[in-house]
Protein backbone atom coordinates (compact mmCIF):
# COMPACT_ATOMS: atom_id res chain seq x y z
CA UNK A 1 0.00 0.00 0.00
CA UNK A 2 1.39 3.36 -1.05
CA UNK A 3 1.24 6.10 1.58
CA UNK A 4 1.74 9.80 0.95
CA UNK A 5 4.00 11.80 3.27
CA UNK A 6 0.95 13.12 5.11
CA UNK A 7 -0.50 9.61 5.43
CA UNK A 8 2.81 8.39 6.89
CA UNK A 9 2.50 11.01 9.63
CA UNK A 10 -1.05 9.95 10.46
CA UNK A 11 -0.22 6.25 10.36
CA UNK A 12 2.80 6.85 12.60
CA UNK A 13 0.55 8.43 15.21
CA UNK A 14 -1.88 5.48 15.02
CA UNK A 15 0.94 2.88 15.09
CA UNK A 16 2.28 4.50 18.28
CA UNK A 17 -1.09 4.47 20.06
CA UNK A 18 -4.00 2.42 18.96
CA UNK A 19 -6.86 2.30 18.97
CA UNK A 20 -6.72 6.07 18.62
CA UNK A 21 -9.48 8.64 18.41
CA UNK A 22 -9.42 11.55 15.97
CA UNK A 23 -8.70 13.86 18.90
CA UNK A 24 -5.72 11.77 20.03
CA UNK A 25 -4.22 11.69 16.54
CA UNK A 26 -4.89 15.41 16.10
CA UNK A 27 -3.14 16.20 19.39
CA UNK A 28 -0.17 14.00 18.44
CA UNK A 29 0.25 15.81 15.11
CA UNK A 30 -0.79 19.37 15.90
CA UNK A 31 2.54 20.80 17.03
CA UNK A 32 4.48 19.45 14.04
CA UNK A 33 1.85 19.95 11.35
CA UNK A 34 -0.59 22.61 12.49
CA UNK A 35 -3.37 20.59 10.84
CA UNK A 36 -6.97 21.30 11.74
CA UNK A 37 -9.02 18.67 13.52
CA UNK A 38 -11.18 18.27 10.40
CA UNK A 39 -8.09 17.63 8.25
CA UNK A 40 -6.96 14.83 10.54
CA UNK A 41 -10.48 13.37 10.62
CA UNK A 42 -10.65 13.39 6.81
CA UNK A 43 -7.25 11.73 6.52
CA UNK A 44 -8.15 9.02 9.04
CA UNK A 45 -11.40 8.34 7.18
CA UNK A 46 -9.58 8.12 3.84
CA UNK A 47 -6.98 5.76 5.30
CA UNK A 48 -9.83 3.57 6.57
CA UNK A 49 -11.44 3.63 3.10
CA UNK A 50 -8.04 2.74 1.61
CA UNK A 51 -7.82 -0.30 3.91
CA UNK A 52 -4.92 0.96 6.01
CA UNK A 53 -7.01 1.50 9.15
CA UNK A 54 -10.03 -0.11 10.73
CA UNK A 55 -12.76 2.07 12.15
CA UNK A 56 -14.49 1.10 15.36
CA UNK A 57 -16.71 2.91 17.81
CA UNK A 58 -16.70 3.41 21.54
CA UNK A 59 -20.07 5.01 22.06
CA UNK A 60 -19.96 8.07 19.82
CA UNK A 61 -16.16 8.16 19.56
CA UNK A 62 -14.55 6.83 16.37
CA UNK A 63 -11.48 4.69 17.08
CA UNK A 64 -8.89 3.83 14.45
CA UNK A 65 -6.51 0.86 14.47
CA UNK A 66 -3.90 -0.10 11.90
CA UNK A 67 -4.65 -2.86 9.41
CA UNK A 68 -1.24 -2.39 7.80
CA UNK A 69 1.88 -2.91 9.87
CA UNK A 70 4.70 -0.40 9.85
CA UNK A 71 6.93 -3.17 8.48
CA UNK A 72 4.60 -3.86 5.55
CA UNK A 73 4.34 -0.15 4.74
CA UNK A 74 8.12 0.19 4.90
CA UNK A 75 8.57 -2.81 2.56
CA UNK A 76 6.22 -1.23 0.03
CA UNK A 77 7.94 2.16 0.28
CA UNK A 78 11.40 0.62 -0.16
CA UNK A 79 10.24 -1.54 -3.07
CA UNK A 80 8.79 1.54 -4.75
CA UNK A 81 12.01 3.50 -4.17
CA UNK A 82 14.14 0.64 -5.52
CA UNK A 83 11.94 0.28 -8.57
CA UNK A 84 11.76 3.99 -9.38
CA UNK A 85 15.27 5.15 -8.55
CA UNK A 86 17.57 2.11 -8.60
CA UNK A 87 16.29 -0.20 -11.35
CA UNK A 88 14.89 -2.50 -8.67
CA UNK A 89 18.29 -3.37 -7.21
CA UNK A 90 19.30 -3.17 -3.58
CA UNK A 91 22.92 -2.95 -4.69
CA UNK A 92 22.19 0.30 -6.51
CA UNK A 93 20.71 1.78 -3.36
CA UNK A 94 23.71 0.71 -1.27
CA UNK A 95 26.15 2.09 -3.84
CA UNK A 96 24.31 5.39 -3.70
CA UNK A 97 24.30 5.51 0.10
CA UNK A 98 27.98 4.57 0.33
CA UNK A 99 29.02 6.97 -2.43
CA UNK A 100 26.99 9.85 -1.05
CA UNK A 101 28.49 9.50 2.41
CA UNK A 102 25.06 8.92 3.89
CA UNK A 103 26.19 6.14 6.20
CA UNK A 104 28.18 6.78 9.36
CA UNK A 105 30.50 4.26 11.02
CA UNK A 106 27.78 2.86 13.31
CA UNK A 107 25.38 2.35 10.40
CA UNK A 108 28.11 0.66 8.33
CA UNK A 109 28.92 -1.68 11.24
CA UNK A 110 25.23 -2.52 11.65
CA UNK A 111 24.88 -3.27 7.94
CA UNK A 112 27.98 -5.52 8.08
CA UNK A 113 26.48 -7.35 11.08
CA UNK A 114 23.14 -7.82 9.31
CA UNK A 115 24.82 -9.07 6.12
CA UNK A 116 26.94 -11.53 8.11
CA UNK A 117 23.89 -12.72 10.03
CA UNK A 118 21.94 -13.17 6.79
CA UNK A 119 24.79 -15.10 5.17
CA UNK A 120 25.06 -17.41 8.18
CA UNK A 121 21.30 -18.04 8.19
CA UNK A 122 21.34 -18.96 4.50
CA UNK A 123 24.32 -21.26 4.99
CA UNK A 124 22.55 -23.31 7.68
CA UNK A 125 20.91 -26.50 6.42
CA UNK A 126 17.14 -26.33 6.43
CA UNK A 127 15.35 -28.69 8.80
CA UNK A 128 13.30 -31.39 7.12
CA UNK A 129 9.88 -31.80 8.44
PDB file of C-alpha atoms in Angstrom:
ATOM      1  CA  UNK A   1       0.000   0.000   0.000  1.00  0.00           C
ATOM      2  CA  UNK A   2       1.388   3.359  -1.046  1.00  0.00           C
ATOM      3  CA  UNK A   3       1.237   6.104   1.575  1.00  0.00           C
ATOM      4  CA  UNK A   4       1.735   9.804   0.955  1.00  0.00           C
ATOM      5  CA  UNK A   5       3.996  11.805   3.272  1.00  0.00           C
ATOM      6  CA  UNK A   6       0.947  13.121   5.115  1.00  0.00           C
ATOM      7  CA  UNK A   7      -0.502   9.611   5.427  1.00  0.00           C
ATOM      8  CA  UNK A   8       2.806   8.395   6.895  1.00  0.00           C
ATOM      9  CA  UNK A   9       2.495  11.007   9.631  1.00  0.00           C
ATOM     10  CA  UNK A  10      -1.053   9.954  10.457  1.00  0.00           C
ATOM     11  CA  UNK A  11      -0.216   6.252  10.358  1.00  0.00           C
ATOM     12  CA  UNK A  12       2.804   6.847  12.599  1.00  0.00           C
ATOM     13  CA  UNK A  13       0.548   8.427  15.211  1.00  0.00           C
ATOM     14  CA  UNK A  14      -1.875   5.479  15.021  1.00  0.00           C
ATOM     15  CA  UNK A  15       0.941   2.881  15.092  1.00  0.00           C
ATOM     16  CA  UNK A  16       2.275   4.496  18.276  1.00  0.00           C
ATOM     17  CA  UNK A  17      -1.087   4.472  20.057  1.00  0.00           C
ATOM     18  CA  UNK A  18      -4.003   2.424  18.955  1.00  0.00           C
ATOM     19  CA  UNK A  19      -6.863   2.297  18.972  1.00  0.00           C
ATOM     20  CA  UNK A  20      -6.724   6.071  18.621  1.00  0.00           C
ATOM     21  CA  UNK A  21      -9.479   8.641  18.412  1.00  0.00           C
ATOM     22  CA  UNK A  22      -9.425  11.549  15.970  1.00  0.00           C
ATOM     23  CA  UNK A  23      -8.700  13.862  18.901  1.00  0.00           C
ATOM     24  CA  UNK A  24      -5.715  11.766  20.033  1.00  0.00           C
ATOM     25  CA  UNK A  25      -4.223  11.687  16.543  1.00  0.00           C
ATOM     26  CA  UNK A  26      -4.887  15.409  16.103  1.00  0.00           C
ATOM     27  CA  UNK A  27      -3.144  16.203  19.392  1.00  0.00           C
ATOM     28  CA  UNK A  28      -0.172  14.005  18.438  1.00  0.00           C
ATOM     29  CA  UNK A  29       0.253  15.811  15.108  1.00  0.00           C
ATOM     30  CA  UNK A  30      -0.795  19.375  15.901  1.00  0.00           C
ATOM     31  CA  UNK A  31       2.542  20.802  17.035  1.00  0.00           C
ATOM     32  CA  UNK A  32       4.478  19.447  14.037  1.00  0.00           C
ATOM     33  CA  UNK A  33       1.851  19.945  11.348  1.00  0.00           C
ATOM     34  CA  UNK A  34      -0.592  22.613  12.487  1.00  0.00           C
ATOM     35  CA  UNK A  35      -3.367  20.585  10.840  1.00  0.00           C
ATOM     36  CA  UNK A  36      -6.967  21.304  11.740  1.00  0.00           C
ATOM     37  CA  UNK A  37      -9.023  18.667  13.522  1.00  0.00           C
ATOM     38  CA  UNK A  38     -11.177  18.269  10.400  1.00  0.00           C
ATOM     39  CA  UNK A  39      -8.088  17.630   8.249  1.00  0.00           C
ATOM     40  CA  UNK A  40      -6.959  14.828  10.542  1.00  0.00           C
ATOM     41  CA  UNK A  41     -10.476  13.369  10.616  1.00  0.00           C
ATOM     42  CA  UNK A  42     -10.647  13.394   6.807  1.00  0.00           C
ATOM     43  CA  UNK A  43      -7.247  11.729   6.517  1.00  0.00           C
ATOM     44  CA  UNK A  44      -8.151   9.024   9.035  1.00  0.00           C
ATOM     45  CA  UNK A  45     -11.401   8.343   7.177  1.00  0.00           C
ATOM     46  CA  UNK A  46      -9.579   8.121   3.836  1.00  0.00           C
ATOM     47  CA  UNK A  47      -6.980   5.755   5.303  1.00  0.00           C
ATOM     48  CA  UNK A  48      -9.831   3.567   6.572  1.00  0.00           C
ATOM     49  CA  UNK A  49     -11.435   3.629   3.100  1.00  0.00           C
ATOM     50  CA  UNK A  50      -8.040   2.742   1.610  1.00  0.00           C
ATOM     51  CA  UNK A  51      -7.823  -0.304   3.912  1.00  0.00           C
ATOM     52  CA  UNK A  52      -4.915   0.960   6.015  1.00  0.00           C
ATOM     53  CA  UNK A  53      -7.013   1.503   9.146  1.00  0.00           C
ATOM     54  CA  UNK A  54     -10.026  -0.111  10.726  1.00  0.00           C
ATOM     55  CA  UNK A  55     -12.759   2.069  12.152  1.00  0.00           C
ATOM     56  CA  UNK A  56     -14.491   1.097  15.359  1.00  0.00           C
ATOM     57  CA  UNK A  57     -16.710   2.913  17.805  1.00  0.00           C
ATOM     58  CA  UNK A  58     -16.700   3.410  21.538  1.00  0.00           C
ATOM     59  CA  UNK A  59     -20.074   5.012  22.064  1.00  0.00           C
ATOM     60  CA  UNK A  60     -19.960   8.070  19.822  1.00  0.00           C
ATOM     61  CA  UNK A  61     -16.156   8.158  19.563  1.00  0.00           C
ATOM     62  CA  UNK A  62     -14.546   6.827  16.375  1.00  0.00           C
ATOM     63  CA  UNK A  63     -11.484   4.689  17.084  1.00  0.00           C
ATOM     64  CA  UNK A  64      -8.889   3.827  14.448  1.00  0.00           C
ATOM     65  CA  UNK A  65      -6.509   0.860  14.469  1.00  0.00           C
ATOM     66  CA  UNK A  66      -3.897  -0.097  11.897  1.00  0.00           C
ATOM     67  CA  UNK A  67      -4.651  -2.860   9.407  1.00  0.00           C
ATOM     68  CA  UNK A  68      -1.244  -2.391   7.796  1.00  0.00           C
ATOM     69  CA  UNK A  69       1.876  -2.913   9.872  1.00  0.00           C
ATOM     70  CA  UNK A  70       4.704  -0.401   9.846  1.00  0.00           C
ATOM     71  CA  UNK A  71       6.933  -3.165   8.485  1.00  0.00           C
ATOM     72  CA  UNK A  72       4.600  -3.865   5.547  1.00  0.00           C
ATOM     73  CA  UNK A  73       4.344  -0.146   4.742  1.00  0.00           C
ATOM     74  CA  UNK A  74       8.125   0.185   4.896  1.00  0.00           C
ATOM     75  CA  UNK A  75       8.573  -2.805   2.564  1.00  0.00           C
ATOM     76  CA  UNK A  76       6.219  -1.229   0.031  1.00  0.00           C
ATOM     77  CA  UNK A  77       7.945   2.156   0.284  1.00  0.00           C
ATOM     78  CA  UNK A  78      11.396   0.625  -0.158  1.00  0.00           C
ATOM     79  CA  UNK A  79      10.236  -1.543  -3.074  1.00  0.00           C
ATOM     80  CA  UNK A  80       8.794   1.542  -4.747  1.00  0.00           C
ATOM     81  CA  UNK A  81      12.009   3.496  -4.171  1.00  0.00           C
ATOM     82  CA  UNK A  82      14.138   0.643  -5.517  1.00  0.00           C
ATOM     83  CA  UNK A  83      11.937   0.278  -8.567  1.00  0.00           C
ATOM     84  CA  UNK A  84      11.763   3.992  -9.382  1.00  0.00           C
ATOM     85  CA  UNK A  85      15.271   5.153  -8.549  1.00  0.00           C
ATOM     86  CA  UNK A  86      17.573   2.115  -8.602  1.00  0.00           C
ATOM     87  CA  UNK A  87      16.294  -0.201 -11.348  1.00  0.00           C
ATOM     88  CA  UNK A  88      14.894  -2.500  -8.674  1.00  0.00           C
ATOM     89  CA  UNK A  89      18.295  -3.368  -7.206  1.00  0.00           C
ATOM     90  CA  UNK A  90      19.303  -3.171  -3.576  1.00  0.00           C
ATOM     91  CA  UNK A  91      22.916  -2.950  -4.690  1.00  0.00           C
ATOM     92  CA  UNK A  92      22.187   0.299  -6.511  1.00  0.00           C
ATOM     93  CA  UNK A  93      20.715   1.778  -3.363  1.00  0.00           C
ATOM     94  CA  UNK A  94      23.713   0.711  -1.267  1.00  0.00           C
ATOM     95  CA  UNK A  95      26.148   2.085  -3.835  1.00  0.00           C
ATOM     96  CA  UNK A  96      24.315   5.392  -3.701  1.00  0.00           C
ATOM     97  CA  UNK A  97      24.302   5.515   0.096  1.00  0.00           C
ATOM     98  CA  UNK A  98      27.976   4.574   0.334  1.00  0.00           C
ATOM     99  CA  UNK A  99      29.023   6.967  -2.428  1.00  0.00           C
ATOM    100  CA  UNK A 100      26.991   9.854  -1.054  1.00  0.00           C
ATOM    101  CA  UNK A 101      28.494   9.504   2.409  1.00  0.00           C
ATOM    102  CA  UNK A 102      25.058   8.922   3.888  1.00  0.00           C
ATOM    103  CA  UNK A 103      26.193   6.137   6.204  1.00  0.00           C
ATOM    104  CA  UNK A 104      28.178   6.779   9.355  1.00  0.00           C
ATOM    105  CA  UNK A 105      30.499   4.261  11.022  1.00  0.00           C
ATOM    106  CA  UNK A 106      27.781   2.865  13.310  1.00  0.00           C
ATOM    107  CA  UNK A 107      25.378   2.350  10.403  1.00  0.00           C
ATOM    108  CA  UNK A 108      28.108   0.665   8.332  1.00  0.00           C
ATOM    109  CA  UNK A 109      28.916  -1.676  11.240  1.00  0.00           C
ATOM    110  CA  UNK A 110      25.225  -2.522  11.655  1.00  0.00           C
ATOM    111  CA  UNK A 111      24.884  -3.274   7.937  1.00  0.00           C
ATOM    112  CA  UNK A 112      27.975  -5.525   8.085  1.00  0.00           C
ATOM    113  CA  UNK A 113      26.484  -7.347  11.076  1.00  0.00           C
ATOM    114  CA  UNK A 114      23.141  -7.818   9.312  1.00  0.00           C
ATOM    115  CA  UNK A 115      24.818  -9.065   6.122  1.00  0.00           C
ATOM    116  CA  UNK A 116      26.943 -11.532   8.115  1.00  0.00           C
ATOM    117  CA  UNK A 117      23.888 -12.720  10.028  1.00  0.00           C
ATOM    118  CA  UNK A 118      21.938 -13.165   6.794  1.00  0.00           C
ATOM    119  CA  UNK A 119      24.792 -15.097   5.166  1.00  0.00           C
ATOM    120  CA  UNK A 120      25.062 -17.415   8.182  1.00  0.00           C
ATOM    121  CA  UNK A 121      21.300 -18.036   8.189  1.00  0.00           C
ATOM    122  CA  UNK A 122      21.341 -18.957   4.497  1.00  0.00           C
ATOM    123  CA  UNK A 123      24.324 -21.265   4.993  1.00  0.00           C
ATOM    124  CA  UNK A 124      22.546 -23.313   7.681  1.00  0.00           C
ATOM    125  CA  UNK A 125      20.913 -26.500   6.418  1.00  0.00           C
ATOM    126  CA  UNK A 126      17.135 -26.326   6.433  1.00  0.00           C
ATOM    127  CA  UNK A 127      15.352 -28.690   8.797  1.00  0.00           C
ATOM    128  CA  UNK A 128      13.299 -31.394   7.120  1.00  0.00           C
ATOM    129  CA  UNK A 129       9.876 -31.797   8.445  1.00  0.00           C
TER     130      UNK A 129
END
